[in-house]
GROMACS .gro file of N, CA and C in nm:
model
  186
    1MET      N    1  -0.899  -1.929  -0.707
    1MET     CA    2  -0.897  -1.798  -0.642
    1MET      C    3  -0.903  -1.690  -0.749
    2GLN      N    4  -0.984  -1.592  -0.726
    2GLN     CA    5  -1.003  -1.487  -0.826
    2GLN      C    6  -0.878  -1.399  -0.840
    3GLU      N    7  -0.854  -1.350  -0.961
    3GLU     CA    8  -0.738  -1.267  -0.989
    3GLU      C    9  -0.745  -1.137  -0.908
    4GLY      N   10  -0.634  -1.096  -0.849
    4GLY     CA   11  -0.629  -0.973  -0.771
    4GLY      C   12  -0.684  -0.987  -0.630
    5TYR      N   13  -0.717  -1.108  -0.591
    5TYR     CA   14  -0.777  -1.130  -0.459
    5TYR      C   15  -0.688  -1.080  -0.346
    6LEU      N   16  -0.559  -1.115  -0.351
    6LEU     CA   17  -0.469  -1.070  -0.244
    6LEU      C   18  -0.460  -0.919  -0.239
    7ASP      N   19  -0.454  -0.856  -0.356
    7ASP     CA   20  -0.447  -0.711  -0.362
    7ASP      C   21  -0.572  -0.648  -0.299
    8GLN      N   22  -0.688  -0.702  -0.331
    8GLN     CA   23  -0.813  -0.646  -0.280
    8GLN      C   24  -0.826  -0.663  -0.129
    9ARG      N   25  -0.765  -0.765  -0.073
    9ARG     CA   26  -0.769  -0.785   0.073
    9ARG      C   27  -0.694  -0.676   0.147
   10LEU      N   28  -0.605  -0.605   0.078
   10LEU     CA   29  -0.527  -0.499   0.142
   10LEU      C   30  -0.607  -0.370   0.161
   11ILE      N   31  -0.714  -0.352   0.085
   11ILE     CA   32  -0.792  -0.228   0.093
   11ILE      C   33  -0.850  -0.214   0.234
   12GLY      N   34  -0.829  -0.095   0.291
   12GLY     CA   35  -0.875  -0.066   0.426
   12GLY      C   36  -0.767  -0.086   0.531
   13ARG      N   37  -0.660  -0.152   0.494
   13ARG     CA   38  -0.550  -0.177   0.588
   13ARG      C   39  -0.475  -0.046   0.612
   14GLN      N   40  -0.436  -0.024   0.737
   14GLN     CA   41  -0.359   0.095   0.772
   14GLN      C   42  -0.215   0.057   0.803
   15LEU      N   43  -0.123   0.148   0.770
   15LEU     CA   44   0.017   0.127   0.801
   15LEU      C   45   0.085   0.260   0.827
   16THR      N   46   0.195   0.254   0.899
   16THR     CA   47   0.276   0.372   0.927
   16THR      C   48   0.395   0.371   0.832
   17ILE      N   49   0.414   0.482   0.762
   17ILE     CA   50   0.517   0.492   0.660
   17ILE      C   51   0.657   0.485   0.721
   18LYS      N   52   0.739   0.396   0.666
   18LYS     CA   53   0.881   0.385   0.700
   18LYS      C   54   0.961   0.436   0.581
   19ALA      N   55   1.086   0.472   0.603
   19ALA     CA   56   1.170   0.524   0.495
   19ALA      C   57   1.180   0.425   0.379
   20THR      N   58   1.191   0.296   0.408
   20THR     CA   59   1.203   0.197   0.302
   20THR      C   60   1.077   0.187   0.217
   21TYR      N   61   0.961   0.218   0.275
   21TYR     CA   62   0.836   0.215   0.199
   21TYR      C   63   0.839   0.321   0.087
   22LEU      N   64   0.905   0.432   0.114
   22LEU     CA   65   0.910   0.541   0.016
   22LEU      C   66   1.011   0.513  -0.095
   23THR      N   67   1.113   0.436  -0.065
   23THR     CA   68   1.217   0.411  -0.164
   23THR      C   69   1.200   0.276  -0.234
   24ASP      N   70   1.171   0.171  -0.159
   24ASP     CA   71   1.165   0.035  -0.213
   24ASP      C   72   1.023  -0.017  -0.230
   25GLY      N   73   0.929   0.041  -0.161
   25GLY     CA   74   0.792  -0.009  -0.160
   25GLY      C   75   0.766  -0.089  -0.034
   26VAL      N   76   0.647  -0.142  -0.025
   26VAL     CA   77   0.606  -0.219   0.092
   26VAL      C   78   0.573  -0.361   0.047
   27GLN      N   79   0.595  -0.458   0.133
   27GLN     CA   80   0.574  -0.597   0.096
   27GLN      C   81   0.458  -0.655   0.176
   28PHE      N   82   0.364  -0.716   0.103
   28PHE     CA   83   0.254  -0.792   0.163
   28PHE      C   84   0.245  -0.925   0.090
   29TYR      N   85   0.231  -1.034   0.164
   29TYR     CA   86   0.213  -1.167   0.106
   29TYR      C   87   0.324  -1.200   0.005
   30GLY      N   88   0.446  -1.150   0.030
   30GLY     CA   89   0.559  -1.180  -0.058
   30GLY      C   90   0.564  -1.098  -0.185
   31ILE      N   91   0.476  -0.999  -0.198
   31ILE     CA   92   0.471  -0.914  -0.317
   31ILE      C   93   0.507  -0.772  -0.277
   32PHE      N   94   0.598  -0.709  -0.353
   32PHE     CA   95   0.634  -0.570  -0.328
   32PHE      C   96   0.541  -0.478  -0.406
   33TYR      N   97   0.494  -0.372  -0.341
   33TYR     CA   98   0.406  -0.274  -0.401
   33TYR      C   99   0.467  -0.134  -0.385
   34HIS      N  100   0.455  -0.051  -0.488
   34HIS     CA  101   0.490   0.089  -0.476
   34HIS      C  102   0.369   0.160  -0.418
   35LEU      N  103   0.394   0.264  -0.339
   35LEU     CA  104   0.285   0.342  -0.281
   35LEU      C  105   0.261   0.467  -0.364
   36GLN      N  106   0.136   0.501  -0.381
   36GLN     CA  107   0.095   0.621  -0.454
   36GLN      C  108  -0.002   0.698  -0.366
   37ALA      N  109   0.009   0.830  -0.370
   37ALA     CA  110  -0.082   0.915  -0.292
   37ALA      C  111  -0.101   1.047  -0.364
   38ASP      N  112  -0.212   1.112  -0.335
   38ASP     CA  113  -0.241   1.244  -0.394
   38ASP      C  114  -0.163   1.355  -0.325
   39THR      N  115  -0.116   1.328  -0.204
   39THR     CA  116  -0.036   1.425  -0.129
   39THR      C  117   0.099   1.362  -0.096
   40PRO      N  118   0.201   1.443  -0.073
   40PRO     CA  119   0.333   1.386  -0.039
   40PRO      C  120   0.326   1.302   0.089
   41LEU      N  121   0.398   1.190   0.088
   41LEU     CA  122   0.405   1.102   0.205
   41LEU      C  123   0.535   1.127   0.279
   42HIS      N  124   0.529   1.117   0.411
   42HIS     CA  125   0.646   1.138   0.495
   42HIS      C  126   0.660   1.022   0.593
   43VAL      N  127   0.783   0.994   0.631
   43VAL     CA  128   0.809   0.890   0.731
   43VAL      C  129   0.729   0.924   0.857
   44GLY      N  130   0.660   0.825   0.911
   44GLY     CA  131   0.580   0.843   1.031
   44GLY      C  132   0.433   0.867   1.004
   45ASP      N  133   0.396   0.901   0.879
   45ASP     CA  134   0.254   0.920   0.844
   45ASP      C  135   0.180   0.787   0.859
   46THR      N  136   0.058   0.792   0.907
   46THR     CA  137  -0.029   0.676   0.907
   46THR      C  138  -0.121   0.690   0.787
   47VAL      N  139  -0.126   0.586   0.704
   47VAL     CA  140  -0.207   0.589   0.583
   47VAL      C  141  -0.296   0.468   0.576
   48GLU      N  142  -0.399   0.478   0.493
   48GLU     CA  143  -0.491   0.367   0.469
   48GLU      C  144  -0.488   0.334   0.321
   49ILE      N  145  -0.483   0.207   0.288
   49ILE     CA  146  -0.485   0.164   0.149
   49ILE      C  147  -0.627   0.176   0.097
   50THR      N  148  -0.643   0.252  -0.013
   50THR     CA  149  -0.776   0.276  -0.068
   50THR      C  150  -0.800   0.204  -0.200
   51ALA      N  151  -0.692   0.165  -0.269
   51ALA     CA  152  -0.708   0.095  -0.397
   51ALA      C  153  -0.580   0.018  -0.430
   52ALA      N  154  -0.598  -0.088  -0.506
   52ALA     CA  155  -0.485  -0.166  -0.555
   52ALA      C  156  -0.494  -0.169  -0.707
   53THR      N  157  -0.388  -0.122  -0.774
   53THR     CA  158  -0.386  -0.120  -0.920
   53THR      C  159  -0.260  -0.191  -0.969
   54SER      N  160  -0.246  -0.201  -1.099
   54SER     CA  161  -0.127  -0.263  -1.156
   54SER      C  162  -0.003  -0.178  -1.132
   55HIS      N  163  -0.022  -0.051  -1.092
   55HIS     CA  164   0.090   0.039  -1.066
   55HIS      C  165   0.130   0.042  -0.918
   56GLY      N  166   0.051  -0.018  -0.832
   56GLY     CA  167   0.083  -0.020  -0.690
   56GLY      C  168  -0.040   0.002  -0.604
   57LEU      N  169  -0.015   0.043  -0.481
   57LEU     CA  170  -0.124   0.068  -0.386
   57LEU      C  171  -0.146   0.217  -0.372
   58HIS      N  172  -0.270   0.259  -0.380
   58HIS     CA  173  -0.303   0.400  -0.358
   58HIS      C  174  -0.341   0.415  -0.211
   59VAL      N  175  -0.279   0.512  -0.144
   59VAL     CA  176  -0.303   0.533  -0.002
   59VAL      C  177  -0.345   0.677   0.024
   60LYS      N  178  -0.411   0.696   0.140
   60LYS     CA  179  -0.446   0.832   0.183
   60LYS      C  180  -0.414   0.843   0.331
   61PRO      N  181  -0.367   0.961   0.372
   61PRO     CA  182  -0.338   0.982   0.515
   61PRO      C  183  -0.466   0.971   0.598
   62VAL      N  184  -0.452   0.918   0.720
   62VAL     CA  185  -0.567   0.911   0.812
   62VAL      C  186  -0.535   0.983   0.940
   0.00000   0.00000   0.00000
């Protein structure tokens, strides 16, 4: 399996921000990721994952 495959499968996935996502990160496939965005994120926002990096998942509001 190619390196980063699981991370790349997350691109395009949408999620609704919970308080724990902002403090602890979000978990997919047993891996915790920190969320990064160009704008402030708030509980209840719906976001889409646009990139996966070594620093976490980059998301944008939809």
